[in-house]
XYZ file of C-alpha atoms in Angstrom:
324
model
C 136.874 78.134 130.949
C 135.165 81.511 131.093
C 136.805 84.464 129.489
C 135.830 88.081 129.156
C 136.817 91.150 127.220
C 138.437 94.013 129.067
C 139.895 97.361 128.266
C 143.247 98.102 129.832
C 142.574 100.845 132.374
C 146.286 101.603 132.427
C 146.504 102.111 128.675
C 145.378 105.716 128.655
C 147.602 107.898 126.580
C 150.625 108.976 128.605
C 152.135 110.969 125.768
C 151.836 114.722 125.733
C 152.214 117.421 123.122
C 152.594 120.327 125.545
C 156.121 120.978 124.255
C 157.893 120.467 120.930
C 160.189 117.855 122.487
C 157.288 115.829 123.895
C 155.411 116.068 120.607
C 158.412 114.755 118.670
C 158.857 111.965 121.206
C 155.211 110.977 120.738
C 155.510 111.052 116.941
C 158.678 108.921 117.076
C 156.999 106.383 119.346
C 154.115 106.054 116.887
C 156.493 105.742 113.914
C 158.546 103.057 115.664
C 155.393 101.169 116.613
C 153.877 101.011 113.117
C 157.134 100.483 111.198
C 157.035 96.647 111.347
C 153.544 96.753 109.819
C 154.308 99.208 107.021
C 153.837 96.442 104.430
C 150.152 96.402 105.406
C 149.679 100.134 105.921
C 151.228 101.136 102.601
C 149.521 98.459 100.548
C 146.383 99.232 98.486
C 143.345 97.346 99.744
C 143.132 95.252 96.588
C 146.692 94.017 97.154
C 145.697 92.713 100.584
C 143.592 90.109 98.793
C 145.643 89.734 95.614
C 148.920 89.153 97.476
C 147.315 87.317 100.437
C 148.953 89.717 102.863
C 147.109 88.227 105.832
C 149.520 85.309 105.581
C 152.284 87.670 106.751
C 150.451 88.372 110.012
C 151.500 86.414 113.097
C 149.953 82.941 112.748
C 149.154 82.789 116.456
C 147.207 86.041 116.196
C 145.256 84.843 113.175
C 144.491 81.498 114.779
C 142.753 83.057 117.779
C 141.158 86.035 116.010
C 139.457 83.996 113.288
C 137.558 82.164 116.045
C 136.192 85.356 117.581
C 132.729 86.685 116.733
C 132.649 89.879 114.710
C 131.258 91.928 117.607
C 134.396 91.142 119.640
C 136.684 92.101 116.766
C 134.903 95.446 116.532
C 136.024 96.203 120.088
C 139.740 95.905 119.299
C 140.203 99.516 118.067
C 138.896 100.649 121.460
C 141.727 98.787 123.186
C 139.609 95.858 124.344
C 141.353 92.508 124.792
C 140.310 89.013 125.857
C 141.263 88.085 129.398
C 140.457 85.356 131.891
C 138.458 86.912 134.785
C 141.087 86.053 137.357
C 143.878 87.855 135.477
C 144.673 91.393 136.568
C 143.874 93.907 133.868
C 144.873 97.180 135.466
C 146.158 96.189 138.868
C 142.761 95.795 140.568
C 142.224 92.166 141.602
C 138.699 92.928 142.798
C 137.502 93.418 139.245
C 135.961 96.764 140.215
C 138.336 98.891 138.222
C 135.665 99.999 135.788
C 137.740 98.665 132.874
C 135.448 95.706 132.169
C 133.888 96.018 128.733
C 131.356 93.549 127.462
C 129.938 90.422 129.022
C 131.643 87.169 129.950
C 131.910 84.896 126.935
C 131.754 81.160 127.395
C 134.687 79.184 126.020
C 135.365 75.499 125.771
C 137.718 74.100 128.374
C 141.306 74.128 127.239
C 140.833 77.009 124.804
C 143.633 79.508 125.239
C 143.363 83.251 125.721
C 144.765 85.712 123.252
C 148.559 85.639 122.875
C 150.423 88.083 125.083
C 152.026 89.644 122.003
C 148.591 90.455 120.537
C 147.358 91.959 123.796
C 150.527 94.021 124.045
C 150.030 95.261 120.479
C 146.447 96.369 121.161
C 147.316 98.051 124.454
C 150.321 99.825 122.993
C 148.281 101.147 120.078
C 145.687 102.377 122.568
C 148.333 104.094 124.681
C 149.765 105.925 121.659
C 146.413 107.083 120.295
C 145.394 110.719 120.460
C 142.944 111.487 123.209
C 139.395 111.538 121.921
C 137.999 113.852 124.570
C 136.716 117.039 122.971
C 138.804 120.024 124.012
C 137.337 123.253 125.326
C 138.486 125.693 122.661
C 138.008 128.631 125.000
C 140.594 127.060 127.300
C 142.983 126.086 124.504
C 142.575 129.327 122.539
C 141.577 132.181 124.861
C 139.721 134.832 122.916
C 138.484 132.399 120.283
C 135.032 133.210 118.984
C 133.258 131.448 116.144
C 131.223 133.647 113.826
C 128.364 132.363 111.712
C 128.993 132.779 107.983
C 126.433 134.758 106.020
C 124.392 133.167 103.244
C 126.678 134.559 100.531
C 129.872 133.027 101.952
C 128.153 129.758 102.831
C 126.419 129.319 99.466
C 127.018 125.816 98.134
C 128.057 124.377 101.511
C 126.105 121.669 103.285
C 125.648 121.986 107.046
C 128.675 119.828 107.834
C 130.975 121.827 105.559
C 129.600 125.126 106.875
C 130.295 124.067 110.463
C 133.836 122.952 109.590
C 134.640 126.192 107.775
C 133.194 128.349 110.561
C 135.193 126.616 113.284
C 138.476 126.232 111.410
C 138.477 129.737 109.920
C 137.954 131.235 113.381
C 140.848 129.207 114.811
C 143.183 130.000 111.910
C 142.307 133.694 112.059
C 143.119 133.856 115.769
C 146.461 132.095 115.281
C 147.373 134.246 112.276
C 146.543 137.430 114.182
C 148.527 136.377 117.250
C 151.532 135.534 115.060
C 151.135 138.749 113.055
C 151.535 136.573 109.974
C 152.035 138.020 106.541
C 149.477 135.739 104.921
C 147.687 132.415 105.119
C 148.339 129.648 102.577
C 145.353 127.327 102.130
C 146.800 124.072 100.780
C 144.481 121.807 98.812
C 141.968 124.665 98.755
C 139.381 122.894 96.611
C 136.591 125.343 95.809
C 138.016 127.919 98.192
C 135.454 127.856 100.994
C 138.032 128.199 103.763
C 140.157 130.719 101.862
C 137.160 132.935 101.136
C 135.981 132.912 104.751
C 139.461 133.941 105.907
C 139.763 136.585 103.211
C 136.333 138.234 103.158
C 135.137 137.685 106.717
C 138.399 137.896 108.674
C 140.264 140.259 106.292
C 143.441 138.164 105.907
C 145.681 137.905 102.849
C 145.129 134.374 101.567
C 146.775 132.251 98.889
C 144.614 129.277 97.841
C 146.545 126.549 96.011
C 145.217 123.362 94.470
C 146.561 120.867 91.936
C 143.295 120.917 89.981
C 142.910 123.865 87.598
C 139.125 123.459 87.673
C 139.121 124.109 91.411
C 141.197 127.233 90.867
C 138.740 128.512 88.269
C 135.777 127.817 90.548
C 137.504 129.571 93.457
C 138.240 132.670 91.374
C 134.719 132.853 89.938
C 133.143 132.373 93.348
C 135.427 134.994 94.901
C 134.426 137.492 92.209
C 130.727 136.965 92.986
C 131.335 137.359 96.707
C 133.350 140.512 96.078
C 130.434 142.082 94.199
C 128.176 141.437 97.166
C 130.588 142.964 99.664
C 131.214 145.980 97.422
C 127.481 146.628 97.176
C 127.143 146.418 100.961
C 130.046 148.819 101.416
C 128.560 151.320 98.957
C 125.182 151.162 100.683
C 126.906 151.988 103.961
C 128.716 154.922 102.339
C 132.146 153.463 103.097
C 135.279 152.964 101.028
C 136.459 149.503 100.025
C 140.010 149.865 101.272
C 140.603 146.499 102.895
C 138.514 144.245 100.661
C 140.777 141.378 99.606
C 140.242 138.476 97.293
C 142.008 135.198 97.973
C 144.496 134.437 95.207
C 143.751 131.076 93.597
C 146.607 129.139 92.016
C 146.822 125.824 90.220
C 150.040 124.298 91.466
C 151.510 120.808 91.671
C 153.802 120.906 94.690
C 157.045 119.280 93.574
C 159.275 120.434 96.414
C 159.244 122.371 99.644
C 161.474 125.087 98.183
C 159.172 125.542 95.195
C 156.197 126.048 97.497
C 158.080 128.633 99.550
C 159.047 130.458 96.386
C 155.482 130.408 95.101
C 154.132 131.876 98.321
C 156.663 134.698 98.366
C 156.326 135.523 94.659
C 152.530 135.575 94.622
C 152.094 137.546 97.818
C 154.520 140.210 96.652
C 152.359 140.790 93.554
C 149.097 142.341 94.728
C 147.668 142.478 91.210
C 147.699 138.755 90.492
C 144.452 137.041 91.447
C 144.909 133.775 89.588
C 147.879 131.975 88.111
C 148.151 128.640 86.346
C 151.590 127.090 86.767
C 153.375 126.066 83.563
C 156.814 124.634 82.870
C 158.261 128.137 82.402
C 156.670 129.264 85.654
C 158.297 126.339 87.445
C 161.708 127.338 86.044
C 161.213 130.892 87.267
C 160.339 129.597 90.701
C 163.395 127.360 90.834
C 165.613 130.301 89.855
C 164.332 132.235 92.854
C 164.755 129.426 95.379
C 167.955 130.806 96.900
C 166.403 134.249 97.327
C 163.275 132.711 98.805
C 165.158 130.595 101.330
C 166.958 133.697 102.539
C 163.635 135.455 103.036
C 161.948 132.476 104.652
C 164.789 131.941 107.110
C 165.082 135.596 108.007
C 163.915 136.562 111.477
C 162.622 139.833 110.064
C 160.371 138.197 107.470
C 156.746 137.880 108.669
C 155.597 134.282 108.942
C 153.163 132.392 106.770
C 150.378 130.299 108.280
C 149.803 126.974 106.512
C 146.274 125.616 106.693
C 144.144 122.978 105.025
C 140.619 121.632 105.380
C 140.712 117.908 104.550
C 143.959 118.405 102.625
C 145.097 115.008 101.391
C 147.572 113.125 99.245
C 151.193 114.079 98.598
C 150.441 117.751 99.195
C 149.914 117.280 102.925
C 153.040 115.139 103.216
C 155.186 117.811 101.580
C 153.569 120.582 103.628
C 154.476 118.751 106.839
C 158.137 118.836 105.795
C 158.187 122.619 105.805
C 160.415 124.053 108.503
């Protein structure tokens, strides 16, 4: 029996994020879909082998997949499934749907196709995936314009990092300006590349927070060097340095959403603090101001904060996403 591998032409993402309601519906659909497999997702890789977690996967799936060549398994993330040629893949019995991927693979007579449950799993995951087509930023963000960073701001960056910072800082700056935000909080700031581009190039108030004190020290030292350069350029032009701002670098382990809100409000109200290292006493002070902070954060009159992060990872991103 001849079989082939096909992509489901009808499995294109039907979810949309054009409204908050549709976005939440999409997120819920993804969460519901992956929930039964959380034991695999949340397990460290070493535990997959130590605890033999593959034994918890559907036996029928494993039986057919272990017989497939590696090149066919590599096609699964693209939504490609094994089908008999005569079976409809996307409603086109002629086979001219354009959904055929790969060449016909010979199989021994009597060998079964992939289980329907496995094909459904692959197609559903494909249908819930974010679209991979590159968006036209000029259409999505009218007025967006990416500026090339000078050699001082881009010092220490490789080409990939420089490109990421240039694009993301331009997008964040446009959003922050449109929202008339009070400040930008760069979460997981690392060495402060993004924060410094937003602060020096786009003239925004920026708070750079990171759990590593070394990163905070590097950010502050680098900001000081950049400031000297900009001050010299301003003096040469005979201008006054009125709007030259340094991003504030803070070492901070985010323990709660309320603590982060308090930190942002406290630090941005103090224009003289450029660097703070959080201690136990500092955490107590922050907790004491939580009620005041929540009032400010929930007030319609309080300017908004823009949360941003370039490759932010770990628990920090999870907590940030819980901010309301």
